[in-house]
Short mmCIF file of C-alpha atoms and ligand atoms in Angstrom, two decimals:
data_model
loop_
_atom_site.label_atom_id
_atom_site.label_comp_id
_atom_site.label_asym_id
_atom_site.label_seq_id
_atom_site.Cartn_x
_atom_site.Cartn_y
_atom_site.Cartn_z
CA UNK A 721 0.00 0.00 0.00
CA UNK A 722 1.38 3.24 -1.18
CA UNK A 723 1.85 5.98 1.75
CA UNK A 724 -1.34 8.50 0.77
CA UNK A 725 -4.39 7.80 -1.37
CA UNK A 726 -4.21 8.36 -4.91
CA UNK A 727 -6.71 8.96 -7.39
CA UNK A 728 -6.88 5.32 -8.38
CA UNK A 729 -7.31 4.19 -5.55
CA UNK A 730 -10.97 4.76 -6.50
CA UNK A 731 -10.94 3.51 -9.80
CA UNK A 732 -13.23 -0.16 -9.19
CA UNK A 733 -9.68 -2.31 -10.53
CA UNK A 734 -6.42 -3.32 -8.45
CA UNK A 735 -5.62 -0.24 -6.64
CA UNK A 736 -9.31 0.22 -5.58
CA UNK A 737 -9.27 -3.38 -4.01
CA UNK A 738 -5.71 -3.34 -2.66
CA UNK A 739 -7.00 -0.15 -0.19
CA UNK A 740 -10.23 -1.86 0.57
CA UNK A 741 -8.27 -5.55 1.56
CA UNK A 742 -5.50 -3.30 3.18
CA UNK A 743 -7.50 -1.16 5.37
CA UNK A 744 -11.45 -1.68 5.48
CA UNK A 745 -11.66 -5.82 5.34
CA UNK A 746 -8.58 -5.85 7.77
CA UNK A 747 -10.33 -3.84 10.89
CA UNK A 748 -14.10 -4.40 9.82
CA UNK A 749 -13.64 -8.41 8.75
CA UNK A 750 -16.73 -10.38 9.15
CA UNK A 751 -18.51 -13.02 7.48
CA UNK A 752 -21.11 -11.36 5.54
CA UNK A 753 -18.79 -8.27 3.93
CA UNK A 754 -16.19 -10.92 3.04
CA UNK A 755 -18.72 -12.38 0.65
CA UNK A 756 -18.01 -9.19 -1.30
CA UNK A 757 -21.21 -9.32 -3.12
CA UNK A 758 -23.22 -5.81 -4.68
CA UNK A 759 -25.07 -5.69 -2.02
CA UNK A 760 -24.98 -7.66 1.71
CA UNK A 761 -27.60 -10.30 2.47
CA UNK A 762 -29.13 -10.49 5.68
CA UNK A 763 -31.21 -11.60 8.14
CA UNK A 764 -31.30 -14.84 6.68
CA UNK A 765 -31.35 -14.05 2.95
CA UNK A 766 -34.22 -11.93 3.06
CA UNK A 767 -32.81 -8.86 2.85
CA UNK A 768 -30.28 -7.32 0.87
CA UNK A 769 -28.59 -3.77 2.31
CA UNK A 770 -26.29 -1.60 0.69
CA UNK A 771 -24.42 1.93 0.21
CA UNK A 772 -22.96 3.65 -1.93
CA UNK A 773 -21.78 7.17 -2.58
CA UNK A 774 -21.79 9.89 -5.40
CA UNK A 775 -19.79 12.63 -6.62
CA UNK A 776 -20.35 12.74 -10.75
CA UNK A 777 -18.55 15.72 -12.32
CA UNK A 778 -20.33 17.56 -14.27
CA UNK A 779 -23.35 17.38 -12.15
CA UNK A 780 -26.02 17.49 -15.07
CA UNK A 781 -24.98 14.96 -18.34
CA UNK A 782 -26.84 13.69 -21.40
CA UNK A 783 -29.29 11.10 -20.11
CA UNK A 784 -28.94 12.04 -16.53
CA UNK A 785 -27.84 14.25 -13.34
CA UNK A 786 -26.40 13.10 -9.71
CA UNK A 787 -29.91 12.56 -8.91
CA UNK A 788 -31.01 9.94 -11.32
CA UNK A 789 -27.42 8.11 -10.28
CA UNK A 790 -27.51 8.18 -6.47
CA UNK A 791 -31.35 6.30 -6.85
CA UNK A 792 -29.93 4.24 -9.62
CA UNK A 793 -26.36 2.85 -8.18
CA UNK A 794 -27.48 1.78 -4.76
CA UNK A 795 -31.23 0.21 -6.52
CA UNK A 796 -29.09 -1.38 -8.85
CA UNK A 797 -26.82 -2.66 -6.66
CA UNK A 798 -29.94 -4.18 -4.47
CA UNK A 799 -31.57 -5.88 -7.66
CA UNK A 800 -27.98 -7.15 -8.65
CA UNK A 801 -28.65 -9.66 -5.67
CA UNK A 802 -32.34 -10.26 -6.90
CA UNK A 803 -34.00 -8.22 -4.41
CA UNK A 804 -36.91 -5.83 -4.79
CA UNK A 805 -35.45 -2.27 -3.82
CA UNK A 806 -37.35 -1.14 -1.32
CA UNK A 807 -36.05 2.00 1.64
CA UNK A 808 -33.64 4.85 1.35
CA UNK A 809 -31.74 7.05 2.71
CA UNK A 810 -30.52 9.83 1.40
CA UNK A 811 -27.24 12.15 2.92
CA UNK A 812 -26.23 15.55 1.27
CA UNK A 813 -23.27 17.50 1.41
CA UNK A 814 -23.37 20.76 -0.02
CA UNK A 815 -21.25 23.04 -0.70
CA UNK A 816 -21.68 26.59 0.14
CA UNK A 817 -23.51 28.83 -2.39
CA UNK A 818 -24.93 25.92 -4.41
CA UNK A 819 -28.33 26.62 -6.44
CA UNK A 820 -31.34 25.57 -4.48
CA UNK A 821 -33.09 25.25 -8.04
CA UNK A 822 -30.34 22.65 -9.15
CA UNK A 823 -30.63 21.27 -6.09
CA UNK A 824 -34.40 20.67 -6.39
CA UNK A 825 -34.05 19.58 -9.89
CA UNK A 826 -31.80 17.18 -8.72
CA UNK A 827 -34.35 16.03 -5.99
CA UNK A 828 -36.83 15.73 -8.53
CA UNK A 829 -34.92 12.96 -10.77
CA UNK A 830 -34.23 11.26 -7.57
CA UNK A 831 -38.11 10.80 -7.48
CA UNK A 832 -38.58 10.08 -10.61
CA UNK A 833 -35.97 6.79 -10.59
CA UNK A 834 -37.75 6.43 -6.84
CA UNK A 835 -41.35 5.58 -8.70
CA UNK A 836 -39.80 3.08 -11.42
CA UNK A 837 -38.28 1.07 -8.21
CA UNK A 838 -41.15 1.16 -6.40
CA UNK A 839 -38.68 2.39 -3.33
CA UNK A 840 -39.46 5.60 -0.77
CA UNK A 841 -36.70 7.44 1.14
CA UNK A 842 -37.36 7.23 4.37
CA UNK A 843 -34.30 8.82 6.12
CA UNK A 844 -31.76 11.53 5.45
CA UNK A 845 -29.36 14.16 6.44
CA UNK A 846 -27.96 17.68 5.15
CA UNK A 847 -24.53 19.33 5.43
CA UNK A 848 -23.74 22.82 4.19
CA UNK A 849 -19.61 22.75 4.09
CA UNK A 850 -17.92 26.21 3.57
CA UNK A 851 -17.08 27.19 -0.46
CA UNK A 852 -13.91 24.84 -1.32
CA UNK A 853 -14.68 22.08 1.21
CA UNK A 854 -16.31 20.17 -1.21
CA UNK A 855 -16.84 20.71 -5.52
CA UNK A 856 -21.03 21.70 -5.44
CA UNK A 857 -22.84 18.43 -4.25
CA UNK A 858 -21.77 14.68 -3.12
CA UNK A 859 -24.80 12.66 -2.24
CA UNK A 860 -24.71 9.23 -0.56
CA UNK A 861 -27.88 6.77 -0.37
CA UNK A 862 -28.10 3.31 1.40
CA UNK A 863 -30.82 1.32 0.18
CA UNK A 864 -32.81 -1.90 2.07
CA UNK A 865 -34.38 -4.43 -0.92
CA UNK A 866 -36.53 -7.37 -0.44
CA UNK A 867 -35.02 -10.31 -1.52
CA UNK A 868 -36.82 -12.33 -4.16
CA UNK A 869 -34.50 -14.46 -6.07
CA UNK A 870 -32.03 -16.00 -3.92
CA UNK A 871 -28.65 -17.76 -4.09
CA UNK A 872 -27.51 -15.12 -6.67
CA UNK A 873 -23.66 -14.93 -5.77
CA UNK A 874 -20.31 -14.50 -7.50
CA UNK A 875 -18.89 -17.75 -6.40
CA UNK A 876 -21.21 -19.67 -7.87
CA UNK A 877 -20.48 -20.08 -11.59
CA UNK A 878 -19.27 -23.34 -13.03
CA UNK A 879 -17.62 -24.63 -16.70
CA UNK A 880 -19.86 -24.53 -19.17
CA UNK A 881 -22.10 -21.40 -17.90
CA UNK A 882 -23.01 -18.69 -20.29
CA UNK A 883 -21.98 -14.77 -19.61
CA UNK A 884 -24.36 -12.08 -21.15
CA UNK A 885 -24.40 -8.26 -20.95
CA UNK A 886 -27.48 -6.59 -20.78
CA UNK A 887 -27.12 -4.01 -23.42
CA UNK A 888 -24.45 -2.43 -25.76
CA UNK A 889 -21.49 -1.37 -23.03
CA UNK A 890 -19.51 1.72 -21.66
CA UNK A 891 -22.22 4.53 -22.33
CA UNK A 892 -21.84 6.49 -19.14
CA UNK A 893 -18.14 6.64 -19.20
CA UNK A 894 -17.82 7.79 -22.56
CA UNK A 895 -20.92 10.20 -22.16
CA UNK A 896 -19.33 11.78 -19.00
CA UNK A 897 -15.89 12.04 -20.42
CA UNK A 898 -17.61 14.00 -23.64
CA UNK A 899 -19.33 16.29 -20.89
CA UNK A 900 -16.37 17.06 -19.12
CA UNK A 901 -14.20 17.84 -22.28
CA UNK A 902 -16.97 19.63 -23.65
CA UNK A 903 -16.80 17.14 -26.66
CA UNK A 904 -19.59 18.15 -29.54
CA UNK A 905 -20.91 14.73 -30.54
CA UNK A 906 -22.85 14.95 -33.83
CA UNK A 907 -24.80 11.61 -32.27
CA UNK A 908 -26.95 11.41 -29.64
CA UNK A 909 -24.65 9.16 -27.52
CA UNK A 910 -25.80 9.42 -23.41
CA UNK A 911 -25.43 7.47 -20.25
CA UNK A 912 -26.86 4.44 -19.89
CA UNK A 913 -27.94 5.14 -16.01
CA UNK A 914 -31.02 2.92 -15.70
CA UNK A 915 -33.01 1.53 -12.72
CA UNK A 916 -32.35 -2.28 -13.49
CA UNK A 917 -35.30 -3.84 -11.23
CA UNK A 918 -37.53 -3.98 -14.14
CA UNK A 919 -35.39 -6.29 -15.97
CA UNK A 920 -34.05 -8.61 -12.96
CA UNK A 921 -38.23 -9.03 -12.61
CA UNK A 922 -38.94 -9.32 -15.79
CA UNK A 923 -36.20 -12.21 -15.40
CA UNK A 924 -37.61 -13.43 -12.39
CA UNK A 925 -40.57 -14.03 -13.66
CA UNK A 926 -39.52 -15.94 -16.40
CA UNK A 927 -38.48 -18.17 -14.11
CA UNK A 928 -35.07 -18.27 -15.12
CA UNK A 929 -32.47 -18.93 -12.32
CA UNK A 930 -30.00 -16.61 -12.28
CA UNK A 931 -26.74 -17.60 -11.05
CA UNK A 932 -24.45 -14.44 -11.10
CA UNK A 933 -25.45 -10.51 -11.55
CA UNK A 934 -23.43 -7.37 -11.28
CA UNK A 935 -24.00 -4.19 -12.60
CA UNK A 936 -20.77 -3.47 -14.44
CA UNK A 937 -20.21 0.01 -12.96
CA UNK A 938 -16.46 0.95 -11.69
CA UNK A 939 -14.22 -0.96 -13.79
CA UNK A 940 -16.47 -2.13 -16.33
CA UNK A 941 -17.51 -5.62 -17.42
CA UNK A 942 -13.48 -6.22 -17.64
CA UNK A 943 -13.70 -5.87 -13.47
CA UNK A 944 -17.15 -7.66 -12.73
CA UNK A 945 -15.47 -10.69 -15.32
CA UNK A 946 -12.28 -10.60 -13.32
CA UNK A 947 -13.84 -10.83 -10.31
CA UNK A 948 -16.14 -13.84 -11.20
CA UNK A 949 -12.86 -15.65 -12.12
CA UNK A 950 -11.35 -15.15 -9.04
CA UNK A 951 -14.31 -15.89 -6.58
CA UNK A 952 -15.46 -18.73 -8.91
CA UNK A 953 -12.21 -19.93 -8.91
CA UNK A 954 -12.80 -20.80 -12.91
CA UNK A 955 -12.03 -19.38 -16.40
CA UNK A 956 -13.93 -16.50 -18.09
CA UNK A 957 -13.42 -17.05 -21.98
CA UNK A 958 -14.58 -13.73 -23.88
CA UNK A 959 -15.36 -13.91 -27.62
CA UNK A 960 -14.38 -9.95 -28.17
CA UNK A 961 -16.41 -9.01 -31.52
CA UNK A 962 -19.52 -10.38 -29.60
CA UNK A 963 -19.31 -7.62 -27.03
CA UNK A 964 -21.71 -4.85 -28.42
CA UNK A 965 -20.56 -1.26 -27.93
CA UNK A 966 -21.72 1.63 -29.56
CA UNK A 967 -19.92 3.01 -32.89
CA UNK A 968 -19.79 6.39 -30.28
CA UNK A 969 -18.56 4.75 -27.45
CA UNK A 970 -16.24 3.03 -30.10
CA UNK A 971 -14.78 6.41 -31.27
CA UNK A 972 -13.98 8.05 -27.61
CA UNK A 973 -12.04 4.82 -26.42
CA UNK A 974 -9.90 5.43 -29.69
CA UNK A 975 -9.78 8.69 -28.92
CA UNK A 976 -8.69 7.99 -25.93
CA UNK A 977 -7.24 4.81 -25.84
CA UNK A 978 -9.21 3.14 -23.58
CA UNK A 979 -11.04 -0.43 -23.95
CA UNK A 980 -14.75 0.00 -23.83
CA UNK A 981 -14.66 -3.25 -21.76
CA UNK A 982 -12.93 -0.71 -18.96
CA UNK A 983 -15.36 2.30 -19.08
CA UNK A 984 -17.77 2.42 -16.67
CA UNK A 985 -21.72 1.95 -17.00
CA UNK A 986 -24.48 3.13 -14.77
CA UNK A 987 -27.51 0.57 -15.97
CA UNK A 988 -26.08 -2.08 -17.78
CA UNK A 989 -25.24 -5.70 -16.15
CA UNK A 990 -23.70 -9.09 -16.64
CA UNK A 991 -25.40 -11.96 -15.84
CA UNK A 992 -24.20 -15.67 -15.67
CA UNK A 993 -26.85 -18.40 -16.06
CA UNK A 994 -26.82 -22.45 -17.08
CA UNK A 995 -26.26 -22.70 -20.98
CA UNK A 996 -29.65 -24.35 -21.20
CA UNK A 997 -31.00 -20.67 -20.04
CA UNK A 998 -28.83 -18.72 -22.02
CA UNK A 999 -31.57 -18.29 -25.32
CA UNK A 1000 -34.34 -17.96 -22.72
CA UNK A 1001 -32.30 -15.19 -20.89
CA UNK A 1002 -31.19 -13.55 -23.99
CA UNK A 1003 -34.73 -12.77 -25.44
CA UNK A 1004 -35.86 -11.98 -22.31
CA UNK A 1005 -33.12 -9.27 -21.53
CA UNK A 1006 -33.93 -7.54 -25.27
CA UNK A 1007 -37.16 -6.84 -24.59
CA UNK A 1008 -35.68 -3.92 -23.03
CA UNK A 1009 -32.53 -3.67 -25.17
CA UNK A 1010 -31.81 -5.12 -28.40
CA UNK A 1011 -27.88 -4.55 -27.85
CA UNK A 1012 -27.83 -7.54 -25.33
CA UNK A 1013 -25.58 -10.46 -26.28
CA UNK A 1014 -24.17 -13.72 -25.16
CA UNK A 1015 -20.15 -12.30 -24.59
CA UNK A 1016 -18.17 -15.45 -22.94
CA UNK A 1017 -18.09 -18.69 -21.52
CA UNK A 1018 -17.17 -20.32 -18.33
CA UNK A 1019 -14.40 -23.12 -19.09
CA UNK A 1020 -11.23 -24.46 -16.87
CA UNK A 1021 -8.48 -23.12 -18.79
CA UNK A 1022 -7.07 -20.84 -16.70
CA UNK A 1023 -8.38 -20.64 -12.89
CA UNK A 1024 -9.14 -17.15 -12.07
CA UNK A 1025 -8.20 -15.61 -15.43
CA UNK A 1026 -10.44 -13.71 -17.99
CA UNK A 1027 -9.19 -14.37 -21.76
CA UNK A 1028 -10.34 -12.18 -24.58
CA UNK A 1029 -10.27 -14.64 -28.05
CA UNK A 1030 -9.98 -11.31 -30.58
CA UNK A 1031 -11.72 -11.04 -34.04
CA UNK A 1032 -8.20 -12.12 -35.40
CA UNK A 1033 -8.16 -15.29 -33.57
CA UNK A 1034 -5.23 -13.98 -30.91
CA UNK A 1035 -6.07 -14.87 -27.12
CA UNK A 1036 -4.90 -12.89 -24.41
CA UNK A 1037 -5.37 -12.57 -20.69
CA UNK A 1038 -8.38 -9.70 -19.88
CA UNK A 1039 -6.72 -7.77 -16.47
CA UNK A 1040 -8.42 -6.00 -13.66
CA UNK A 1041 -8.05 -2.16 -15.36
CA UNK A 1042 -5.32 -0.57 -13.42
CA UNK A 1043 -4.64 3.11 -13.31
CA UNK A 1044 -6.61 6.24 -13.09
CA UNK A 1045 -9.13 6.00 -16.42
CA UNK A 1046 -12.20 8.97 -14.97
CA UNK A 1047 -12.24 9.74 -11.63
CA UNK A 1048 -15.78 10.99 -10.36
CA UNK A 1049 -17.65 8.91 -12.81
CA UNK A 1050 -20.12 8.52 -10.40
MG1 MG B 2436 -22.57 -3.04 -8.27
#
């Protein structure tokens, strides 16, 4: 561990799990955070509970403000572990000569994504810090769902398992990244932030049993893969021109040179299930986009690796992204 905190030391890769193993799981170790999961399940797997914190810069991007992301990250996070989201709590800091209209606009979209969950907040808190202490607004919610698919964990995916993402990837980091550069895209590329409950339902209800889900935020799908290796103790094989990413999305990592596997997304998720489920799953997850695909396979090559089989029939190994790629991307 380094001396001081750096800026990737938030980034959802290596760095970002070296200071949580080195300093949070060492003094708060127990049981249930161990598991490591989106969200922790308790009281007997009824209920899933989880935080999470947000300080998006700029405040307002295409598709979406602070607001819509503070409901969306910690919902998501409770439907990732097939619960119904359900109580929230909502903490403000604010900095010193913010706009109360922004601020109510932002309050506003947090409804809005409240009513698609089906969720209420029921507790919260303000702080006004002096100008400087912090950059306009940082909002934190902790969320309570109601557990109605369980058994959903990372550790439990076996050889032979099909991987699918939701929808084309790495919207929201692109999008931001465009904002903050003031970038004029001729397209109409925005985030993907999305409550997900609908579509872990609408999968519920199909009756399919889901086996794995993670919302492929920090990081990207190349950290919820990696991490699936490693706590499934198996090999994640990745066919790369099945991945679907935007022609957009395409043109910023280029730009850029980042992998659109790396960029983070705000309402897009991977899901594992048995092969025999994989069709089932599929149409069932386009209903709401027609961008999902099947992206990988679970064999025994490699334990705890991710390889990427590229359109020119090269393999290599798929890493935990490293670095500092956009800090406050969420
Ligand atoms: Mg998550």
């Amino acid at each position: 561990m380094t001396k001081n905190i750096t800026i990737a030391h938030g980034n959802g890769g290596e760095e970002n799990n070296e200071l949580i193993k080195s300093i949070f799981y060492k003094h708060f170790e127990n049981d249930i955070l161990a598991k490591s999961e989106d969200a922790a399940v308790i009281e007997d797997g009824k209920l899933a509970f989880t935080t999470d914190s947000f300080t998006v810069s700029p405040l307002f991007f295409p598709g979406g403000d602070i607001g819509k992301l503070a409901v969306c990250g910690t919902c998501n996070d409770l439907a990732m572990m097939g619960a119904k989201p359900k109580y929230m709590t909502c903490s403000v800091i604010i900095e010193e000569g913010f706009s109360t209209r922004e601020l109510e606009k932002i309050v506003r979209s947090m409804k809005k994504e409240l009513e698609i969950n089906g969720a209420i907040v029921v507790s919260g808190d303000t702080k006004v810090v002096p100008k400087g202490a912090v950059d306009q607004l940082f909002i934190n919610t902790t969320g309570i769902g109601q557990i109605e698919h369980k058994g959903i964990t990372a550790s439990g995916i076996k050889e032979g398992m099909s991987i699918l993402v939701s929808r084309d990837i790495g919207a929201h980091g692109a999008t931001i990244f465009a904002a903050r550069e003031g970038i004029e895209l001729e397209s109409a590329l925005e985030t993907d932030c999305a409550s997900l409950y609908p579509q872990v339902k609408a999968l519920i209800d199909s009756g399919i049993n889901i086996v794995a889900m993670r919302d492929a935020t920090r990081g990207g799908v190349s950290a919820v893969l990696n991490e699936w290796a490693k706590s499934s103790d198996v090999c994640v094989e990745v066919k790369e021109e099945s991945i679907p990413v935007q022609e957009e999305v395409q043109g910023i990592c280029e730009m850029l040179g980042f992998e659109a596997v790396d960029l983070a997304n705000e309402g897009t998720f991977v899901l594992a299930v048995s092969k025999e489920e994989e069709s089932k799953a599929l149409k069932v997850l386009q209903r709401t986009h027609t961008t999902s695909a099947v992206i990988a396979t679970v064999s025994e090559q490699y334990k705890a690796r991710v390889i990427l089989n590229t359109s020119w029939g090269t393999k290599r190994f798929l890493d935990l992204p490293t670095g500092e790629l956009l800090p406050r991307i969420c």
